[in-house]
Amino acid sequence: MAPQEMWQSPISPGLSWYQATVGERPTYPALDGSRTCDVAIVGGGYTGLQAAYNLARSGVSVILIEAYRFGDGASGRNGGQLGTGQRWWPEELEEKIGYQRSKALFDVAETAKRHLLDFAREHQIEIDFVPGQLNVAHKASYERDYRQNAEIAAQRYDYPHISFMDKNETQERLGSKRFHCGVRDVGTGHIHPLKLLIGLARVAANAGAAIFEMTKATAIRQGGGKVTIETERGTITADRALIACNGHIGNLEPVTASHVMPIRSFIGATIPLDRHPDVLPGGEAVADSRFVVRYFRKFEGRLLFGGREAYTADNPRDISQHIRRQISEIYPALKDIEITHAWGGSVGITMPRELFVREVMPGVTSIGGYSGHGVMLSNYCGKLYAEAVLGKSGDLDLFKSLDIPAFPGGARMRAPLLFLALSWFALRDKF
């Protein structure tokens, strides 16, 4: 294999700053030959590896396969922000599903946040956690919603860590005049996602899970009370299986593919901002109110800025050019800043931006569609899947009960229609 610093993910463009800072990534063997197990897992991101760890430590025989290298997908290349709650604010979910279910989902997400931080601490995984997140409004008309968000979180969801920021405070904390108001969340933060992924793979393997990379599933079938997963170099036969491919489901399983769609998101890392101490002086992560969200943070002195212009190519020739244009809209003084690393990846989304959890065939559960909010939820859902298998918890049913419609258009028109929709929302964000 080529040296670590030269490795280029076949499924995600660009070399990430995360990869550049971890040194030599551990490698794991490819599957060679056929095997049997209790539970087979397809997908070596946070969800799959957490499920593998929690099952293996309880004595369940587990085989996990990853099509490329651990960390090549979104789990090793994302924006690193934990967030709070689900993808939507709790009051937005409450309008759709009622207070009781919305509160239950909020509480599960808070448990997920604690689980991630406790897991890293227990297993001595240095994830470089930095506290604080700002959610900011790019339109003045959103002020009332942001004020109410802080009040509702404290009064109805027992979460007192969010405070409203007026225009002056928002601009001071960001070091930018681009946004009109926002909320500050001191109960969450951001991490180095690839360090978490590398540590999680190590922990899963040490617990006894058989984990393989560079092993692509080519087919999955159920029959005779068994699940069969075919690969190019062997077949896995299991009592049950977990599909944890998220935005990389491809054509492996049609029900998941119709409900979870990949979109590209891109991140750039600048040189250290020693000359710009006014940029995010408090070190918080930031997400804005655009439908096609922009997310950024100052991490180890650099600005890590992520976003997507929906009408760009899936793999633009110069990712840094597109990222720099977005940076300059928020920080004009950084319009010529050097971007040392620029990379992209696929985010799995669903129509309502809510998690897809479903038994897609007897004994086969699929989990995905975190919609950009998966760092803590994907880890915890892997644990919840393991607990469901072990009969310890039914919390995964909270997600199974969500109404997640398929994307319209069928297999041929699904992607073009999504492209048009995202382009429309990107245009609407500008006005």
Tab-separated table of C-alpha atoms in Angstrom:
chain	number	residue	atom	x	y	z
A	1	MET	CA	0.000	0.000	0.000
A	2	ALA	CA	1.163	3.544	-0.650
A	3	PRO	CA	2.444	5.516	2.345
A	4	GLN	CA	-0.250	6.955	4.581
A	5	GLU	CA	0.231	10.547	3.478
A	6	MET	CA	-0.290	9.524	-0.154
A	7	TRP	CA	-3.426	7.439	0.410
A	8	GLN	CA	-6.373	8.851	-1.496
A	9	SER	CA	-9.807	7.566	-0.661
A	10	PRO	CA	-11.454	6.056	-3.759
A	11	ILE	CA	-14.872	7.294	-2.600
A	12	SER	CA	-14.085	10.764	-1.234
A	13	PRO	CA	-12.099	13.484	-3.020
A	14	GLY	CA	-9.117	15.306	-1.569
A	15	LEU	CA	-6.655	14.616	1.232
A	16	SER	CA	-8.077	15.738	4.564
A	17	TRP	CA	-6.323	17.733	7.257
A	18	TYR	CA	-7.512	15.054	9.670
A	19	GLN	CA	-5.564	12.414	7.792
A	20	ALA	CA	-2.488	14.623	7.688
A	21	THR	CA	-2.513	14.985	11.481
A	22	VAL	CA	-2.964	11.362	12.573
A	23	GLY	CA	0.190	9.923	11.040
A	24	GLU	CA	0.135	6.335	9.840
A	25	ARG	CA	-3.401	4.979	9.990
A	26	PRO	CA	-3.701	1.374	11.215
A	27	THR	CA	-4.560	-1.128	8.495
A	28	TYR	CA	-6.793	-4.172	8.774
A	29	PRO	CA	-6.910	-7.263	6.554
A	30	ALA	CA	-9.373	-7.918	3.767
A	31	LEU	CA	-11.744	-10.849	4.109
A	32	ASP	CA	-10.291	-13.931	2.457
A	33	GLY	CA	-12.618	-16.932	2.377
A	34	SER	CA	-16.111	-17.670	3.619
A	35	ARG	CA	-17.192	-17.377	7.248
A	36	THR	CA	-20.176	-17.721	9.534
A	37	CYS	CA	-21.158	-15.590	12.519
A	38	ASP	CA	-24.063	-14.472	14.664
A	39	VAL	CA	-24.210	-10.910	13.276
A	40	ALA	CA	-22.719	-9.530	10.071
A	41	ILE	CA	-22.227	-5.787	9.646
A	42	VAL	CA	-21.748	-3.968	6.356
A	43	GLY	CA	-20.104	-0.577	6.841
A	44	GLY	CA	-17.146	0.418	8.996
A	45	GLY	CA	-18.149	3.898	10.125
A	46	TYR	CA	-19.248	4.953	13.588
A	47	THR	CA	-22.527	3.005	13.465
A	48	GLY	CA	-21.063	-0.292	12.320
A	49	LEU	CA	-18.010	-0.214	14.564
A	50	GLN	CA	-20.009	0.751	17.661
A	51	ALA	CA	-22.423	-2.087	16.975
A	52	ALA	CA	-19.517	-4.494	16.466
A	53	TYR	CA	-17.824	-3.443	19.706
A	54	ASN	CA	-20.958	-3.665	21.845
A	55	LEU	CA	-21.947	-7.048	20.418
A	56	ALA	CA	-18.468	-8.563	20.643
A	57	ARG	CA	-17.937	-7.498	24.247
A	58	SER	CA	-21.156	-9.372	25.096
A	59	GLY	CA	-19.920	-12.589	23.513
A	60	VAL	CA	-21.719	-12.327	20.162
A	61	SER	CA	-19.642	-13.412	17.166
A	62	VAL	CA	-19.424	-10.463	14.777
A	63	ILE	CA	-17.945	-9.964	11.329
A	64	LEU	CA	-17.761	-6.417	9.983
A	65	ILE	CA	-16.693	-5.510	6.463
A	66	GLU	CA	-15.792	-2.085	5.082
A	67	ALA	CA	-15.557	-1.560	1.331
A	68	TYR	CA	-12.501	0.713	1.537
A	69	ARG	CA	-10.389	1.829	4.508
A	70	PHE	CA	-11.794	2.714	7.902
A	71	GLY	CA	-12.150	6.486	7.830
A	72	ASP	CA	-12.614	6.891	4.074
A	73	GLY	CA	-16.327	7.651	4.507
A	74	ALA	CA	-18.086	10.433	6.384
A	75	SER	CA	-17.109	9.151	9.847
A	76	GLY	CA	-13.466	10.043	9.223
A	77	ARG	CA	-13.945	13.203	7.148
A	78	ASN	CA	-16.877	15.147	8.638
A	79	GLY	CA	-17.152	18.560	10.262
A	80	GLY	CA	-16.671	17.150	13.755
A	81	GLN	CA	-19.593	19.023	15.354
A	82	LEU	CA	-21.668	17.153	17.930
A	83	GLY	CA	-24.702	19.442	17.972
A	84	THR	CA	-27.617	19.025	20.362
A	85	GLY	CA	-30.833	17.066	19.873
A	86	GLN	CA	-31.869	15.818	16.460
A	87	ARG	CA	-31.297	17.433	13.063
A	88	TRP	CA	-34.287	19.750	13.640
A	89	TRP	CA	-34.820	21.933	16.665
A	90	PRO	CA	-37.087	20.183	19.209
A	91	GLU	CA	-39.914	22.661	18.743
A	92	GLU	CA	-39.902	21.921	15.017
A	93	LEU	CA	-40.127	18.193	15.654
A	94	GLU	CA	-42.807	18.821	18.246
A	95	GLU	CA	-45.060	20.348	15.601
A	96	LYS	CA	-44.769	17.162	13.557
A	97	ILE	CA	-44.793	14.345	16.105
A	98	GLY	CA	-45.964	15.879	19.366
A	99	TYR	CA	-44.184	16.850	22.557
A	100	GLN	CA	-43.848	13.388	24.088
A	101	ARG	CA	-42.025	11.836	21.120
A	102	SER	CA	-40.000	14.981	20.479
A	103	LYS	CA	-38.857	15.051	24.111
A	104	ALA	CA	-37.961	11.358	23.987
A	105	LEU	CA	-35.828	11.890	20.868
A	106	PHE	CA	-34.162	14.925	22.434
A	107	ASP	CA	-33.314	12.935	25.552
A	108	VAL	CA	-31.887	10.071	23.468
A	109	ALA	CA	-29.659	12.567	21.654
A	110	GLU	CA	-28.409	13.947	24.962
A	111	THR	CA	-27.627	10.413	26.105
A	112	ALA	CA	-25.807	9.922	22.806
A	113	LYS	CA	-23.677	12.985	23.487
A	114	ARG	CA	-22.693	11.740	26.932
A	115	HIS	CA	-22.029	8.262	25.561
A	116	LEU	CA	-19.590	9.539	22.938
A	117	LEU	CA	-17.553	11.585	25.408
A	118	ASP	CA	-17.623	8.853	28.058
A	119	PHE	CA	-16.659	6.200	25.509
A	120	ALA	CA	-13.637	8.185	24.363
A	121	ARG	CA	-12.574	8.829	27.935
A	122	GLU	CA	-13.027	5.205	29.021
A	123	HIS	CA	-11.017	3.842	26.108
A	124	GLN	CA	-8.372	6.585	26.163
A	125	ILE	CA	-9.203	7.882	22.692
A	126	GLU	CA	-7.918	11.450	22.405
A	127	ILE	CA	-10.635	13.099	20.315
A	128	ASP	CA	-9.476	16.708	20.972
A	129	PHE	CA	-12.867	17.806	22.290
A	130	VAL	CA	-13.441	21.575	22.277
A	131	PRO	CA	-16.587	22.904	24.011
A	132	GLY	CA	-19.127	25.281	22.509
A	133	GLN	CA	-21.257	25.708	19.397
A	134	LEU	CA	-22.910	28.740	17.811
A	135	ASN	CA	-25.975	28.481	15.591
A	136	VAL	CA	-26.348	31.711	13.660
A	137	ALA	CA	-29.024	33.319	11.486
A	138	HIS	CA	-28.198	34.601	8.019
A	139	LYS	CA	-31.553	36.436	7.882
A	140	ALA	CA	-32.759	39.094	10.339
A	141	SER	CA	-36.294	37.711	10.131
A	142	TYR	CA	-35.181	34.609	12.062
A	143	GLU	CA	-34.562	36.501	15.314
A	144	ARG	CA	-37.843	35.511	16.961
A	145	ASP	CA	-37.221	31.814	16.237
A	146	TYR	CA	-33.759	31.979	17.750
A	147	ARG	CA	-34.989	33.737	20.879
A	148	GLN	CA	-37.690	31.119	21.325
A	149	ASN	CA	-35.265	28.267	20.746
A	150	ALA	CA	-33.224	29.180	23.824
A	151	GLU	CA	-36.371	29.597	25.945
A	152	ILE	CA	-38.002	26.357	24.787
A	153	ALA	CA	-34.812	24.327	25.286
A	154	ALA	CA	-34.614	25.433	28.917
A	155	GLN	CA	-38.299	25.406	29.820
A	156	ARG	CA	-39.653	22.413	27.910
A	157	TYR	CA	-36.609	20.218	27.240
A	158	ASP	CA	-34.631	20.619	30.478
A	159	TYR	CA	-31.633	21.935	28.565
A	160	PRO	CA	-30.402	25.222	30.118
A	161	HIS	CA	-27.185	25.426	28.104
A	162	ILE	CA	-28.468	27.534	25.186
A	163	SER	CA	-28.535	31.344	25.319
A	164	PHE	CA	-29.709	33.874	22.749
A	165	MET	CA	-27.110	36.172	21.149
A	166	ASP	CA	-28.140	39.546	19.787
A	167	LYS	CA	-26.475	41.029	16.728
A	168	ASN	CA	-23.572	42.574	18.617
A	169	GLU	CA	-22.753	39.435	20.585
A	170	THR	CA	-23.072	37.262	17.491
A	171	GLN	CA	-20.680	39.415	15.514
A	172	GLU	CA	-18.216	39.624	18.393
A	173	ARG	CA	-18.142	35.862	18.976
A	174	LEU	CA	-17.774	35.139	15.251
A	175	GLY	CA	-15.488	38.002	14.358
A	176	SER	CA	-17.793	38.615	11.395
A	177	LYS	CA	-20.606	41.035	10.540
A	178	ARG	CA	-22.301	38.541	8.231
A	179	PHE	CA	-24.925	37.180	10.657
A	180	HIS	CA	-27.809	38.894	12.441
A	181	CYS	CA	-28.251	36.881	15.656
A	182	GLY	CA	-27.848	33.377	16.992
A	183	VAL	CA	-27.748	31.034	19.938
A	184	ARG	CA	-24.757	29.832	21.912
A	185	ASP	CA	-24.745	26.247	23.162
A	186	VAL	CA	-22.223	25.557	25.924
A	187	GLY	CA	-23.486	22.000	26.435
A	188	THR	CA	-21.895	20.589	23.311
A	189	GLY	CA	-18.740	20.988	21.231
A	190	HIS	CA	-16.599	19.575	18.437
A	191	ILE	CA	-13.964	16.877	17.970
A	192	HIS	CA	-11.337	15.368	15.668
A	193	PRO	CA	-13.546	12.778	13.912
A	194	LEU	CA	-10.828	10.601	12.420
A	195	LYS	CA	-9.144	10.114	15.799
A	196	LEU	CA	-12.451	8.860	17.151
A	197	LEU	CA	-12.889	6.500	14.188
A	198	ILE	CA	-9.370	5.076	14.494
A	199	GLY	CA	-9.825	4.527	18.221
A	200	LEU	CA	-13.211	2.928	17.726
A	201	ALA	CA	-11.838	0.412	15.220
A	202	ARG	CA	-9.070	-0.499	17.659
A	203	VAL	CA	-11.528	-0.971	20.511
A	204	ALA	CA	-13.884	-3.100	18.402
A	205	ALA	CA	-11.047	-5.366	17.284
A	206	ASN	CA	-9.736	-5.711	20.835
A	207	ALA	CA	-13.227	-6.691	22.002
A	208	GLY	CA	-13.149	-9.664	19.627
A	209	ALA	CA	-15.016	-8.368	16.583
A	210	ALA	CA	-13.582	-9.639	13.291
A	211	ILE	CA	-13.234	-6.449	11.263
A	212	PHE	CA	-12.092	-6.298	7.657
A	213	GLU	CA	-11.420	-3.385	5.321
A	214	MET	CA	-11.051	-3.268	1.524
A	215	THR	CA	-13.899	-5.807	1.423
A	216	LYS	CA	-16.939	-4.694	-0.545
A	217	ALA	CA	-20.322	-6.353	-0.158
A	218	THR	CA	-21.666	-7.189	-3.613
A	219	ALA	CA	-25.027	-8.696	-2.609
A	220	ILE	CA	-27.130	-9.362	0.457
A	221	ARG	CA	-29.894	-11.952	0.636
A	222	GLN	CA	-32.106	-13.613	3.202
A	223	GLY	CA	-33.423	-17.158	3.096
A	224	GLY	CA	-33.816	-20.235	5.229
A	225	GLY	CA	-33.539	-18.161	8.382
A	226	LYS	CA	-30.045	-16.962	7.463
A	227	VAL	CA	-28.578	-13.801	5.928
A	228	THR	CA	-25.973	-14.198	3.207
A	229	ILE	CA	-23.573	-11.407	2.293
A	230	GLU	CA	-21.444	-11.920	-0.775
A	231	THR	CA	-18.067	-10.299	-1.338
A	232	GLU	CA	-15.488	-10.723	-4.077
A	233	ARG	CA	-13.389	-13.050	-1.929
A	234	GLY	CA	-15.861	-14.910	0.229
A	235	THR	CA	-19.374	-15.227	1.603
A	236	ILE	CA	-20.545	-14.361	5.112
A	237	THR	CA	-23.460	-16.332	6.534
A	238	ALA	CA	-25.109	-14.891	9.633
A	239	ASP	CA	-28.241	-15.117	11.749
A	240	ARG	CA	-28.854	-11.406	11.237
A	241	ALA	CA	-27.191	-8.375	9.688
A	242	LEU	CA	-26.822	-4.624	10.032
A	243	ILE	CA	-26.487	-2.376	6.994
A	244	ALA	CA	-24.580	0.732	8.114
A	245	CYS	CA	-23.479	2.231	4.806
A	246	ASN	CA	-25.281	5.597	5.108
A	247	GLY	CA	-24.481	7.691	2.017
A	248	HIS	CA	-22.510	4.845	0.408
A	249	ILE	CA	-25.338	2.340	0.097
A	250	GLY	CA	-25.100	2.321	-3.715
A	251	ASN	CA	-27.080	-0.557	-5.222
A	252	LEU	CA	-26.509	-2.994	-2.379
A	253	GLU	CA	-30.031	-2.822	-0.917
A	254	PRO	CA	-32.895	-1.068	-2.763
A	255	VAL	CA	-35.113	-0.060	0.183
A	256	THR	CA	-32.269	1.795	1.880
A	257	ALA	CA	-31.156	3.324	-1.417
A	258	SER	CA	-34.635	4.743	-2.001
A	259	HIS	CA	-34.721	6.394	1.427
A	260	VAL	CA	-31.099	7.495	1.992
A	261	MET	CA	-29.463	9.681	-0.635
A	262	PRO	CA	-25.853	10.891	-0.779
A	263	ILE	CA	-24.971	14.542	-1.279
A	264	ARG	CA	-21.447	15.897	-1.435
A	265	SER	CA	-20.118	18.274	1.183
A	266	PHE	CA	-16.674	19.871	1.145
A	267	ILE	CA	-14.265	21.165	3.786
A	268	GLY	CA	-11.148	23.308	3.585
A	269	ALA	CA	-8.470	23.844	6.242
A	270	THR	CA	-6.552	27.120	6.239
A	271	ILE	CA	-3.124	27.942	7.536
A	272	PRO	CA	-3.099	28.917	11.245
A	273	LEU	CA	-4.926	32.202	11.844
A	274	ASP	CA	-2.204	33.805	13.945
A	275	ARG	CA	-2.857	37.171	12.291
A	276	HIS	CA	-6.616	36.965	12.762
A	277	PRO	CA	-7.277	36.500	16.502
A	278	ASP	CA	-10.735	38.051	16.113
A	279	VAL	CA	-11.989	34.996	14.177
A	280	LEU	CA	-13.914	32.786	16.623
A	281	PRO	CA	-11.975	33.946	19.695
A	282	GLY	CA	-13.953	31.578	21.939
A	283	GLY	CA	-13.152	28.511	19.875
A	284	GLU	CA	-16.767	27.476	19.264
A	285	ALA	CA	-17.971	25.555	16.236
A	286	VAL	CA	-20.542	27.295	14.011
A	287	ALA	CA	-23.488	26.207	11.879
A	288	ASP	CA	-25.655	28.705	10.012
A	289	SER	CA	-29.357	28.808	9.185
A	290	ARG	CA	-29.072	28.042	5.490
A	291	PHE	CA	-30.888	24.984	4.189
A	292	VAL	CA	-27.615	24.128	2.442
A	293	VAL	CA	-25.802	24.678	5.710
A	294	ARG	CA	-22.353	26.179	6.132
A	295	TYR	CA	-20.407	24.873	9.095
A	296	PHE	CA	-17.034	25.976	10.364
A	297	ARG	CA	-14.782	26.130	13.407
A	298	LYS	CA	-11.339	27.171	14.540
A	299	PHE	CA	-9.493	23.985	15.406
A	300	GLU	CA	-5.856	23.913	16.481
A	301	GLY	CA	-5.582	27.490	15.245
A	302	ARG	CA	-6.853	26.820	11.711
A	303	LEU	CA	-10.217	27.615	10.209
A	304	LEU	CA	-11.952	24.421	9.082
A	305	PHE	CA	-14.772	25.548	6.826
A	306	GLY	CA	-17.394	23.290	5.290
A	307	GLY	CA	-20.290	23.729	2.929
A	308	ARG	CA	-21.655	22.955	-0.471
A	309	GLU	CA	-22.881	24.927	-3.423
A	310	ALA	CA	-25.505	22.542	-4.777
A	311	TYR	CA	-24.883	23.398	-8.399
A	312	THR	CA	-21.192	22.494	-8.314
A	313	ALA	CA	-19.942	19.147	-9.564
A	314	ASP	CA	-19.811	16.207	-7.176
A	315	ASN	CA	-16.019	16.363	-7.357
A	316	PRO	CA	-14.991	19.889	-8.407
A	317	ARG	CA	-11.500	20.187	-9.819
A	318	ASP	CA	-10.451	22.719	-7.211
A	319	ILE	CA	-12.345	22.259	-3.953
A	320	SER	CA	-10.346	25.043	-2.287
A	321	GLN	CA	-11.611	27.603	-4.803
A	322	HIS	CA	-15.242	26.937	-3.844
A	323	ILE	CA	-14.465	26.907	-0.124
A	324	ARG	CA	-12.455	30.142	-0.277
A	325	ARG	CA	-15.367	31.894	-1.973
A	326	GLN	CA	-17.645	30.950	0.892
A	327	ILE	CA	-15.062	31.895	3.525
A	328	SER	CA	-14.668	35.356	1.987
A	329	GLU	CA	-18.422	36.018	2.260
A	330	ILE	CA	-18.169	35.641	6.029
A	331	TYR	CA	-14.591	36.768	6.598
A	332	PRO	CA	-13.564	39.247	3.858
A	333	ALA	CA	-10.121	39.616	5.437
A	334	LEU	CA	-9.510	35.926	4.646
A	335	LYS	CA	-10.323	36.172	0.943
A	336	ASP	CA	-6.740	35.305	0.015
A	337	ILE	CA	-6.030	32.928	2.906
A	338	GLU	CA	-3.999	29.857	1.998
A	339	ILE	CA	-5.952	26.623	2.160
A	340	THR	CA	-3.583	23.777	2.940
A	341	HIS	CA	-6.053	20.898	2.679
A	342	ALA	CA	-9.382	20.546	0.874
A	343	TRP	CA	-11.543	17.446	0.817
A	344	GLY	CA	-15.063	16.184	0.374
A	345	GLY	CA	-17.331	13.306	1.198
A	346	SER	CA	-20.867	11.992	0.991
A	347	VAL	CA	-23.485	12.882	3.579
A	348	GLY	CA	-26.481	10.542	3.746
A	349	ILE	CA	-29.760	12.449	3.932
A	350	THR	CA	-33.436	11.516	4.060
A	351	MET	CA	-36.431	13.474	2.769
A	352	PRO	CA	-37.467	14.806	6.216
A	353	ARG	CA	-33.865	15.014	7.531
A	354	GLU	CA	-34.713	12.393	10.151
A	355	LEU	CA	-32.981	9.092	10.790
A	356	PHE	CA	-33.900	6.042	8.703
A	357	VAL	CA	-34.074	2.834	10.763
A	358	ARG	CA	-35.914	-0.107	9.260
A	359	GLU	CA	-35.915	-3.872	8.946
A	360	VAL	CA	-35.488	-4.045	5.182
A	361	MET	CA	-35.748	-7.833	5.060
A	362	PRO	CA	-36.168	-10.482	7.765
A	363	GLY	CA	-33.230	-10.260	10.126
A	364	VAL	CA	-31.643	-7.315	8.281
A	365	THR	CA	-31.746	-3.845	9.831
A	366	SER	CA	-30.600	-0.726	7.987
A	367	ILE	CA	-29.578	2.487	9.761
A	368	GLY	CA	-28.603	5.700	7.979
A	369	GLY	CA	-29.612	9.137	6.783
A	370	TYR	CA	-28.105	11.181	9.625
A	371	SER	CA	-28.450	14.260	7.414
A	372	GLY	CA	-25.327	16.027	8.640
A	373	HIS	CA	-26.064	15.406	12.319
A	374	GLY	CA	-24.460	12.031	12.756
A	375	VAL	CA	-21.304	12.325	14.834
A	376	MET	CA	-22.980	11.499	18.118
A	377	LEU	CA	-26.180	9.877	16.802
A	378	SER	CA	-24.400	7.363	14.569
A	379	ASN	CA	-22.198	6.197	17.437
A	380	TYR	CA	-25.142	5.791	19.737
A	381	CYS	CA	-27.375	4.099	17.173
A	382	GLY	CA	-24.710	1.442	16.721
A	383	LYS	CA	-24.878	0.838	20.462
A	384	LEU	CA	-28.701	0.823	20.372
A	385	TYR	CA	-28.681	-1.766	17.589
A	386	ALA	CA	-26.446	-4.013	19.679
A	387	GLU	CA	-28.718	-3.573	22.686
A	388	ALA	CA	-31.754	-4.466	20.565
A	389	VAL	CA	-30.041	-7.674	19.422
A	390	LEU	CA	-29.155	-8.486	23.018
A	391	GLY	CA	-32.674	-7.685	24.238
A	392	LYS	CA	-31.407	-4.945	26.544
A	393	SER	CA	-33.146	-1.845	25.150
A	394	GLY	CA	-35.930	-0.800	22.832
A	395	ASP	CA	-34.754	2.780	22.318
A	396	LEU	CA	-33.981	2.096	18.654
A	397	ASP	CA	-37.762	1.816	18.179
A	398	LEU	CA	-37.999	5.596	18.697
A	399	PHE	CA	-36.320	5.987	15.325
A	400	LYS	CA	-38.099	3.069	13.684
A	401	SER	CA	-41.406	4.806	14.388
A	402	LEU	CA	-40.470	7.924	12.381
A	403	ASP	CA	-42.241	8.358	9.046
A	404	ILE	CA	-39.454	8.440	6.454
A	405	PRO	CA	-40.834	8.536	2.896
A	406	ALA	CA	-38.806	7.423	-0.091
A	407	PHE	CA	-37.322	10.003	-2.411
A	408	PRO	CA	-39.531	10.479	-5.465
A	409	GLY	CA	-38.563	9.587	-8.999
A	410	GLY	CA	-37.495	5.971	-8.728
A	411	ALA	CA	-33.936	4.760	-9.181
A	412	ARG	CA	-33.292	6.702	-12.411
A	413	MET	CA	-34.761	10.113	-11.502
A	414	ARG	CA	-34.004	10.205	-7.764
A	415	ALA	CA	-30.568	11.835	-8.045
A	416	PRO	CA	-31.507	14.427	-10.732
A	417	LEU	CA	-34.557	15.508	-8.728
A	418	LEU	CA	-32.465	15.858	-5.584
A	419	PHE	CA	-29.915	17.931	-7.495
A	420	LEU	CA	-32.676	20.288	-8.660
A	421	ALA	CA	-34.143	20.552	-5.171
A	422	LEU	CA	-30.799	21.372	-3.556
A	423	SER	CA	-30.056	23.947	-6.229
A	424	TRP	CA	-33.428	25.571	-5.550
A	425	PHE	CA	-32.794	25.701	-1.800
A	426	ALA	CA	-29.281	27.083	-2.348
A	427	LEU	CA	-30.806	29.845	-4.470
A	428	ARG	CA	-33.506	30.543	-1.880
A	429	ASP	CA	-30.853	30.814	0.855
A	430	LYS	CA	-29.478	33.877	-0.940
A	431	PHE	CA	-32.691	35.894	-0.624
